[in-house]
């Protein structure tokens, strides 16, 4: 049985991902803070307490795992101290990358970025070659995701087995979080498609994969 580890498991997508991995037969480990709400996680989940800003806790969490899902991020429209986006999102990713490099069992790192990292499309349909023009940023969160995108792509060029996912705004049933503020306004299928991409990437070798589409489809259509 392959063992995987998930950062950001107490978040909306992270919790759903852990349950989906569990149903697929994976042994699931998570790294969470002591104050995290773990009620959405499967009972069999292995818990490691730590934080992506704490490098030593990442080494402990990644030990004996073959796949790392890095979902943890600071997702807020605004904060009085914008440097927190750099500390968590940028420096956190650097820690994750270094921990992956030092953990010999890790075969793949799946990094959940954001469509914000791709920037405006100026009316065109974005694909996996889209890059942010960096002429302006709407939020400090967006700025941090562009910075992490560069770091992740550089790591890939250096041989780190990383895959980048770019979900849009995530909708679905369940608790409302900062990253899921309009959850009650749309259908279940939007969320299922994003979750599907996280499961699908276990079987693919793509470097970048958008979790969006130019048309609305259901989960079953993604299986064809």
PDB file of C-alpha atoms in Angstrom:
ATOM      1  CA  UNK A   1       0.000   0.000   0.000  1.00  0.00           C
ATOM      2  CA  UNK A   2       1.458   3.356  -1.034  1.00  0.00           C
ATOM      3  CA  UNK A   3       1.662   6.002   1.664  1.00  0.00           C
ATOM      4  CA  UNK A   4       0.939   9.621   0.775  1.00  0.00           C
ATOM      5  CA  UNK A   5       1.150  12.778   2.851  1.00  0.00           C
ATOM      6  CA  UNK A   6      -1.067  15.849   2.577  1.00  0.00           C
ATOM      7  CA  UNK A   7      -0.381  19.390   3.754  1.00  0.00           C
ATOM      8  CA  UNK A   8      -3.427  21.598   4.205  1.00  0.00           C
ATOM      9  CA  UNK A   9      -5.526  18.569   5.148  1.00  0.00           C
ATOM     10  CA  UNK A  10      -7.709  20.580   7.515  1.00  0.00           C
ATOM     11  CA  UNK A  11      -8.815  22.818   4.658  1.00  0.00           C
ATOM     12  CA  UNK A  12     -11.815  22.238   2.425  1.00  0.00           C
ATOM     13  CA  UNK A  13     -10.074  20.590  -0.533  1.00  0.00           C
ATOM     14  CA  UNK A  14      -7.485  18.885   1.668  1.00  0.00           C
ATOM     15  CA  UNK A  15     -10.093  17.085   3.738  1.00  0.00           C
ATOM     16  CA  UNK A  16     -11.977  15.884   0.674  1.00  0.00           C
ATOM     17  CA  UNK A  17      -8.724  14.743  -0.929  1.00  0.00           C
ATOM     18  CA  UNK A  18      -7.767  12.702   2.138  1.00  0.00           C
ATOM     19  CA  UNK A  19     -11.106  10.910   2.081  1.00  0.00           C
ATOM     20  CA  UNK A  20     -10.820  10.201  -1.640  1.00  0.00           C
ATOM     21  CA  UNK A  21      -7.274   8.854  -1.239  1.00  0.00           C
ATOM     22  CA  UNK A  22      -8.449   6.661   1.632  1.00  0.00           C
ATOM     23  CA  UNK A  23     -11.264   5.216  -0.497  1.00  0.00           C
ATOM     24  CA  UNK A  24      -8.742   4.462  -3.249  1.00  0.00           C
ATOM     25  CA  UNK A  25      -6.703   2.349  -0.835  1.00  0.00           C
ATOM     26  CA  UNK A  26      -3.849   4.716  -0.031  1.00  0.00           C
ATOM     27  CA  UNK A  27      -2.358   5.017   3.436  1.00  0.00           C
ATOM     28  CA  UNK A  28      -2.815   8.694   4.291  1.00  0.00           C
ATOM     29  CA  UNK A  29      -0.632  10.832   6.525  1.00  0.00           C
ATOM     30  CA  UNK A  30      -1.240  14.528   7.202  1.00  0.00           C
ATOM     31  CA  UNK A  31       0.765  17.346   8.729  1.00  0.00           C
ATOM     32  CA  UNK A  32      -1.450  19.731  10.670  1.00  0.00           C
ATOM     33  CA  UNK A  33      -1.200  22.282  13.456  1.00  0.00           C
ATOM     34  CA  UNK A  34      -2.366  21.278  16.961  1.00  0.00           C
ATOM     35  CA  UNK A  35      -5.281  23.727  16.664  1.00  0.00           C
ATOM     36  CA  UNK A  36      -6.561  22.277  13.370  1.00  0.00           C
ATOM     37  CA  UNK A  37     -10.068  20.852  13.072  1.00  0.00           C
ATOM     38  CA  UNK A  38      -9.620  17.244  11.945  1.00  0.00           C
ATOM     39  CA  UNK A  39     -13.265  16.180  12.058  1.00  0.00           C
ATOM     40  CA  UNK A  40     -13.460  15.772   8.264  1.00  0.00           C
ATOM     41  CA  UNK A  41     -10.535  13.329   8.054  1.00  0.00           C
ATOM     42  CA  UNK A  42     -10.862   9.520   7.904  1.00  0.00           C
ATOM     43  CA  UNK A  43     -10.336   7.827  11.311  1.00  0.00           C
ATOM     44  CA  UNK A  44      -7.341   5.887   9.976  1.00  0.00           C
ATOM     45  CA  UNK A  45      -5.418   9.042   9.046  1.00  0.00           C
ATOM     46  CA  UNK A  46      -1.910   9.233  10.484  1.00  0.00           C
ATOM     47  CA  UNK A  47      -1.408  12.603  12.165  1.00  0.00           C
ATOM     48  CA  UNK A  48       1.871  14.524  12.361  1.00  0.00           C
ATOM     49  CA  UNK A  49       1.762  17.864  14.144  1.00  0.00           C
ATOM     50  CA  UNK A  50       3.765  20.611  12.537  1.00  0.00           C
ATOM     51  CA  UNK A  51       3.648  23.398   9.999  1.00  0.00           C
ATOM     52  CA  UNK A  52       5.033  24.098   6.534  1.00  0.00           C
ATOM     53  CA  UNK A  53       7.052  26.937   8.041  1.00  0.00           C
ATOM     54  CA  UNK A  54       8.743  24.370  10.321  1.00  0.00           C
ATOM     55  CA  UNK A  55      11.210  22.437   8.172  1.00  0.00           C
ATOM     56  CA  UNK A  56      11.967  19.709  10.715  1.00  0.00           C
ATOM     57  CA  UNK A  57       8.276  18.825  11.029  1.00  0.00           C
ATOM     58  CA  UNK A  58       8.075  18.420   7.248  1.00  0.00           C
ATOM     59  CA  UNK A  59      10.970  15.968   7.269  1.00  0.00           C
ATOM     60  CA  UNK A  60       9.168  13.934   9.908  1.00  0.00           C
ATOM     61  CA  UNK A  61       5.870  14.034   8.005  1.00  0.00           C
ATOM     62  CA  UNK A  62       7.359  13.120   4.616  1.00  0.00           C
ATOM     63  CA  UNK A  63       9.311  10.160   5.977  1.00  0.00           C
ATOM     64  CA  UNK A  64       8.391   6.855   4.222  1.00  0.00           C
ATOM     65  CA  UNK A  65       5.861   8.560   1.897  1.00  0.00           C
ATOM     66  CA  UNK A  66       5.921   8.142  -1.886  1.00  0.00           C
ATOM     67  CA  UNK A  67       3.720  11.106  -2.841  1.00  0.00           C
ATOM     68  CA  UNK A  68       3.436  14.555  -1.255  1.00  0.00           C
ATOM     69  CA  UNK A  69       0.296  16.628  -1.864  1.00  0.00           C
ATOM     70  CA  UNK A  70       1.098  20.230  -0.947  1.00  0.00           C
ATOM     71  CA  UNK A  71      -2.198  22.082  -0.521  1.00  0.00           C
ATOM     72  CA  UNK A  72      -1.427  24.238   2.518  1.00  0.00           C
ATOM     73  CA  UNK A  73      -1.549  27.960   1.803  1.00  0.00           C
ATOM     74  CA  UNK A  74      -2.634  31.234   3.304  1.00  0.00           C
ATOM     75  CA  UNK A  75      -5.744  32.150   1.305  1.00  0.00           C
ATOM     76  CA  UNK A  76      -7.174  35.544   2.238  1.00  0.00           C
ATOM     77  CA  UNK A  77      -8.289  38.537   0.156  1.00  0.00           C
ATOM     78  CA  UNK A  78      -6.392  40.899   2.499  1.00  0.00           C
ATOM     79  CA  UNK A  79      -4.307  40.910   5.664  1.00  0.00           C
ATOM     80  CA  UNK A  80      -2.974  43.857   7.700  1.00  0.00           C
ATOM     81  CA  UNK A  81       0.471  42.240   7.500  1.00  0.00           C
ATOM     82  CA  UNK A  82       1.011  41.177   3.862  1.00  0.00           C
ATOM     83  CA  UNK A  83       4.386  39.617   4.685  1.00  0.00           C
ATOM     84  CA  UNK A  84       2.478  36.620   6.062  1.00  0.00           C
ATOM     85  CA  UNK A  85       1.683  35.574   2.483  1.00  0.00           C
ATOM     86  CA  UNK A  86       5.414  35.359   1.788  1.00  0.00           C
ATOM     87  CA  UNK A  87       6.155  33.526   5.032  1.00  0.00           C
ATOM     88  CA  UNK A  88       3.500  30.860   4.510  1.00  0.00           C
ATOM     89  CA  UNK A  89       3.068  30.533   0.753  1.00  0.00           C
ATOM     90  CA  UNK A  90       6.556  31.278  -0.573  1.00  0.00           C
ATOM     91  CA  UNK A  91       8.850  30.197   2.249  1.00  0.00           C
ATOM     92  CA  UNK A  92       6.518  27.293   3.001  1.00  0.00           C
ATOM     93  CA  UNK A  93       6.896  25.961  -0.542  1.00  0.00           C
ATOM     94  CA  UNK A  94      10.678  26.314  -0.315  1.00  0.00           C
ATOM     95  CA  UNK A  95      10.603  24.197   2.843  1.00  0.00           C
ATOM     96  CA  UNK A  96       8.420  21.579   1.172  1.00  0.00           C
ATOM     97  CA  UNK A  97      10.753  21.385  -1.833  1.00  0.00           C
ATOM     98  CA  UNK A  98      13.829  20.968   0.338  1.00  0.00           C
ATOM     99  CA  UNK A  99      12.116  18.311   2.457  1.00  0.00           C
ATOM    100  CA  UNK A 100      11.162  16.430  -0.726  1.00  0.00           C
ATOM    101  CA  UNK A 101      14.775  16.572  -1.924  1.00  0.00           C
ATOM    102  CA  UNK A 102      15.969  15.124   1.375  1.00  0.00           C
ATOM    103  CA  UNK A 103      13.350  12.356   1.537  1.00  0.00           C
ATOM    104  CA  UNK A 104      14.486   9.502  -0.686  1.00  0.00           C
ATOM    105  CA  UNK A 105      11.128   7.706  -0.685  1.00  0.00           C
ATOM    106  CA  UNK A 106       9.241  10.590  -2.349  1.00  0.00           C
ATOM    107  CA  UNK A 107       8.519   9.882  -6.017  1.00  0.00           C
ATOM    108  CA  UNK A 108       6.205  12.796  -6.771  1.00  0.00           C
ATOM    109  CA  UNK A 109       5.247  16.193  -5.344  1.00  0.00           C
ATOM    110  CA  UNK A 110       1.808  17.498  -6.310  1.00  0.00           C
ATOM    111  CA  UNK A 111       1.650  21.241  -5.679  1.00  0.00           C
ATOM    112  CA  UNK A 112      -1.766  22.886  -5.689  1.00  0.00           C
ATOM    113  CA  UNK A 113      -1.233  26.382  -7.021  1.00  0.00           C
ATOM    114  CA  UNK A 114      -4.092  28.630  -8.160  1.00  0.00           C
ATOM    115  CA  UNK A 115      -5.467  30.139 -11.334  1.00  0.00           C
ATOM    116  CA  UNK A 116      -4.392  33.459  -9.794  1.00  0.00           C
ATOM    117  CA  UNK A 117      -0.793  32.435 -10.546  1.00  0.00           C
ATOM    118  CA  UNK A 118      -1.594  32.435 -14.272  1.00  0.00           C
ATOM    119  CA  UNK A 119      -2.830  36.024 -14.355  1.00  0.00           C
ATOM    120  CA  UNK A 120      -5.313  37.715 -16.692  1.00  0.00           C
ATOM    121  CA  UNK A 121      -5.889  36.070 -20.061  1.00  0.00           C
ATOM    122  CA  UNK A 122      -6.915  39.264 -21.895  1.00  0.00           C
ATOM    123  CA  UNK A 123      -9.881  37.470 -23.418  1.00  0.00           C
ATOM    124  CA  UNK A 124      -8.007  34.358 -24.495  1.00  0.00           C
ATOM    125  CA  UNK A 125      -8.456  30.854 -23.088  1.00  0.00           C
ATOM    126  CA  UNK A 126      -5.527  29.971 -20.858  1.00  0.00           C
ATOM    127  CA  UNK A 127      -3.660  26.707 -21.248  1.00  0.00           C
ATOM    128  CA  UNK A 128      -0.680  25.112 -19.500  1.00  0.00           C
ATOM    129  CA  UNK A 129       1.695  27.570 -21.213  1.00  0.00           C
ATOM    130  CA  UNK A 130       0.026  30.612 -19.659  1.00  0.00           C
ATOM    131  CA  UNK A 131       2.262  32.797 -17.478  1.00  0.00           C
ATOM    132  CA  UNK A 132       1.432  35.871 -15.414  1.00  0.00           C
ATOM    133  CA  UNK A 133       2.409  39.151 -17.100  1.00  0.00           C
ATOM    134  CA  UNK A 134       3.232  40.647 -13.661  1.00  0.00           C
ATOM    135  CA  UNK A 135       2.266  44.180 -14.701  1.00  0.00           C
ATOM    136  CA  UNK A 136      -0.038  44.404 -11.700  1.00  0.00           C
ATOM    137  CA  UNK A 137      -1.442  42.226  -8.923  1.00  0.00           C
ATOM    138  CA  UNK A 138      -4.953  42.429  -7.503  1.00  0.00           C
ATOM    139  CA  UNK A 139      -3.958  41.063  -4.083  1.00  0.00           C
ATOM    140  CA  UNK A 140      -0.888  40.108  -2.076  1.00  0.00           C
ATOM    141  CA  UNK A 141      -2.172  36.533  -2.242  1.00  0.00           C
ATOM    142  CA  UNK A 142      -1.982  36.624  -6.041  1.00  0.00           C
ATOM    143  CA  UNK A 143       1.522  38.081  -5.871  1.00  0.00           C
ATOM    144  CA  UNK A 144       2.666  35.277  -3.574  1.00  0.00           C
ATOM    145  CA  UNK A 145       1.198  32.589  -5.856  1.00  0.00           C
ATOM    146  CA  UNK A 146       3.068  34.014  -8.852  1.00  0.00           C
ATOM    147  CA  UNK A 147       6.283  33.901  -6.834  1.00  0.00           C
ATOM    148  CA  UNK A 148       5.681  30.295  -5.800  1.00  0.00           C
ATOM    149  CA  UNK A 149       4.921  29.347  -9.399  1.00  0.00           C
ATOM    150  CA  UNK A 150       8.379  30.518 -10.462  1.00  0.00           C
ATOM    151  CA  UNK A 151       9.999  28.604  -7.612  1.00  0.00           C
ATOM    152  CA  UNK A 152       8.085  25.426  -8.452  1.00  0.00           C
ATOM    153  CA  UNK A 153       8.931  25.590 -12.165  1.00  0.00           C
ATOM    154  CA  UNK A 154      12.578  26.222 -11.364  1.00  0.00           C
ATOM    155  CA  UNK A 155      12.562  23.163  -9.106  1.00  0.00           C
ATOM    156  CA  UNK A 156      11.087  21.113 -11.954  1.00  0.00           C
ATOM    157  CA  UNK A 157      13.879  22.246 -14.278  1.00  0.00           C
ATOM    158  CA  UNK A 158      16.358  21.024 -11.660  1.00  0.00           C
ATOM    159  CA  UNK A 159      14.842  17.557 -11.614  1.00  0.00           C
ATOM    160  CA  UNK A 160      12.397  17.729  -8.714  1.00  0.00           C
ATOM    161  CA  UNK A 161       9.452  15.395  -9.591  1.00  0.00           C
ATOM    162  CA  UNK A 162       6.814  18.104  -9.178  1.00  0.00           C
ATOM    163  CA  UNK A 163       3.408  18.582 -10.785  1.00  0.00           C
ATOM    164  CA  UNK A 164       1.597  21.915 -10.588  1.00  0.00           C
ATOM    165  CA  UNK A 165      -2.211  22.077 -10.472  1.00  0.00           C
ATOM    166  CA  UNK A 166      -4.129  25.299 -11.118  1.00  0.00           C
ATOM    167  CA  UNK A 167      -7.680  25.073  -9.759  1.00  0.00           C
ATOM    168  CA  UNK A 168     -10.081  27.950 -10.060  1.00  0.00           C
ATOM    169  CA  UNK A 169     -12.389  28.980  -7.237  1.00  0.00           C
ATOM    170  CA  UNK A 170     -13.456  25.758  -5.532  1.00  0.00           C
ATOM    171  CA  UNK A 171     -17.152  25.183  -4.889  1.00  0.00           C
ATOM    172  CA  UNK A 172     -18.864  22.294  -3.166  1.00  0.00           C
ATOM    173  CA  UNK A 173     -20.871  21.048  -0.190  1.00  0.00           C
ATOM    174  CA  UNK A 174     -19.532  21.179   3.344  1.00  0.00           C
ATOM    175  CA  UNK A 175     -18.123  23.819   5.636  1.00  0.00           C
ATOM    176  CA  UNK A 176     -17.488  27.304   4.288  1.00  0.00           C
ATOM    177  CA  UNK A 177     -13.832  28.372   4.452  1.00  0.00           C
ATOM    178  CA  UNK A 178     -11.825  31.356   3.210  1.00  0.00           C
ATOM    179  CA  UNK A 179     -11.057  29.389   0.061  1.00  0.00           C
ATOM    180  CA  UNK A 180     -14.663  28.259  -0.429  1.00  0.00           C
ATOM    181  CA  UNK A 181     -16.708  31.369   0.358  1.00  0.00           C
ATOM    182  CA  UNK A 182     -19.429  30.801  -2.248  1.00  0.00           C
ATOM    183  CA  UNK A 183     -19.869  27.108  -1.585  1.00  0.00           C
ATOM    184  CA  UNK A 184     -23.652  27.287  -1.269  1.00  0.00           C
ATOM    185  CA  UNK A 185     -24.147  29.081  -4.571  1.00  0.00           C
ATOM    186  CA  UNK A 186     -23.161  26.416  -7.100  1.00  0.00           C
ATOM    187  CA  UNK A 187     -23.444  22.746  -7.927  1.00  0.00           C
ATOM    188  CA  UNK A 188     -21.512  19.802  -6.487  1.00  0.00           C
ATOM    189  CA  UNK A 189     -19.872  18.935  -9.825  1.00  0.00           C
ATOM    190  CA  UNK A 190     -17.493  21.897  -9.813  1.00  0.00           C
ATOM    191  CA  UNK A 191     -15.755  20.545  -6.728  1.00  0.00           C
ATOM    192  CA  UNK A 192     -15.739  16.952  -7.946  1.00  0.00           C
ATOM    193  CA  UNK A 193     -13.827  17.945 -11.070  1.00  0.00           C
ATOM    194  CA  UNK A 194     -11.068  19.672  -9.064  1.00  0.00           C
ATOM    195  CA  UNK A 195     -10.809  16.687  -6.731  1.00  0.00           C
ATOM    196  CA  UNK A 196     -10.653  14.410  -9.772  1.00  0.00           C
ATOM    197  CA  UNK A 197      -7.563  16.221 -11.077  1.00  0.00           C
ATOM    198  CA  UNK A 198      -5.766  15.626  -7.775  1.00  0.00           C
ATOM    199  CA  UNK A 199      -6.484  11.903  -8.020  1.00  0.00           C
ATOM    200  CA  UNK A 200      -5.744  11.757 -11.756  1.00  0.00           C
ATOM    201  CA  UNK A 201      -2.280  13.253 -11.360  1.00  0.00           C
ATOM    202  CA  UNK A 202      -1.168  10.164  -9.449  1.00  0.00           C
ATOM    203  CA  UNK A 203      -1.277   8.364 -12.798  1.00  0.00           C
ATOM    204  CA  UNK A 204       0.144  11.116 -15.042  1.00  0.00           C
ATOM    205  CA  UNK A 205       3.536  12.721 -15.608  1.00  0.00           C
ATOM    206  CA  UNK A 206       2.362  16.215 -16.538  1.00  0.00           C
ATOM    207  CA  UNK A 207       4.336  19.196 -15.244  1.00  0.00           C
ATOM    208  CA  UNK A 208       1.442  21.662 -15.246  1.00  0.00           C
ATOM    209  CA  UNK A 209      -2.257  20.852 -15.327  1.00  0.00           C
ATOM    210  CA  UNK A 210      -5.092  23.353 -15.264  1.00  0.00           C
ATOM    211  CA  UNK A 211      -8.106  22.234 -13.260  1.00  0.00           C
ATOM    212  CA  UNK A 212     -10.421  24.437 -15.310  1.00  0.00           C
ATOM    213  CA  UNK A 213     -12.273  24.042 -18.572  1.00  0.00           C
ATOM    214  CA  UNK A 214     -13.718  26.272 -21.252  1.00  0.00           C
ATOM    215  CA  UNK A 215     -17.030  24.497 -20.702  1.00  0.00           C
ATOM    216  CA  UNK A 216     -18.912  23.085 -17.748  1.00  0.00           C
ATOM    217  CA  UNK A 217     -18.812  19.305 -17.474  1.00  0.00           C
ATOM    218  CA  UNK A 218     -19.794  16.755 -14.868  1.00  0.00           C
ATOM    219  CA  UNK A 219     -17.463  14.401 -13.040  1.00  0.00           C
ATOM    220  CA  UNK A 220     -18.391  11.441 -15.223  1.00  0.00           C
ATOM    221  CA  UNK A 221     -17.262  13.277 -18.363  1.00  0.00           C
ATOM    222  CA  UNK A 222     -13.748  13.578 -16.928  1.00  0.00           C
ATOM    223  CA  UNK A 223     -13.448   9.792 -16.831  1.00  0.00           C
ATOM    224  CA  UNK A 224     -13.840   9.387 -20.596  1.00  0.00           C
TER     225      UNK A 224
END
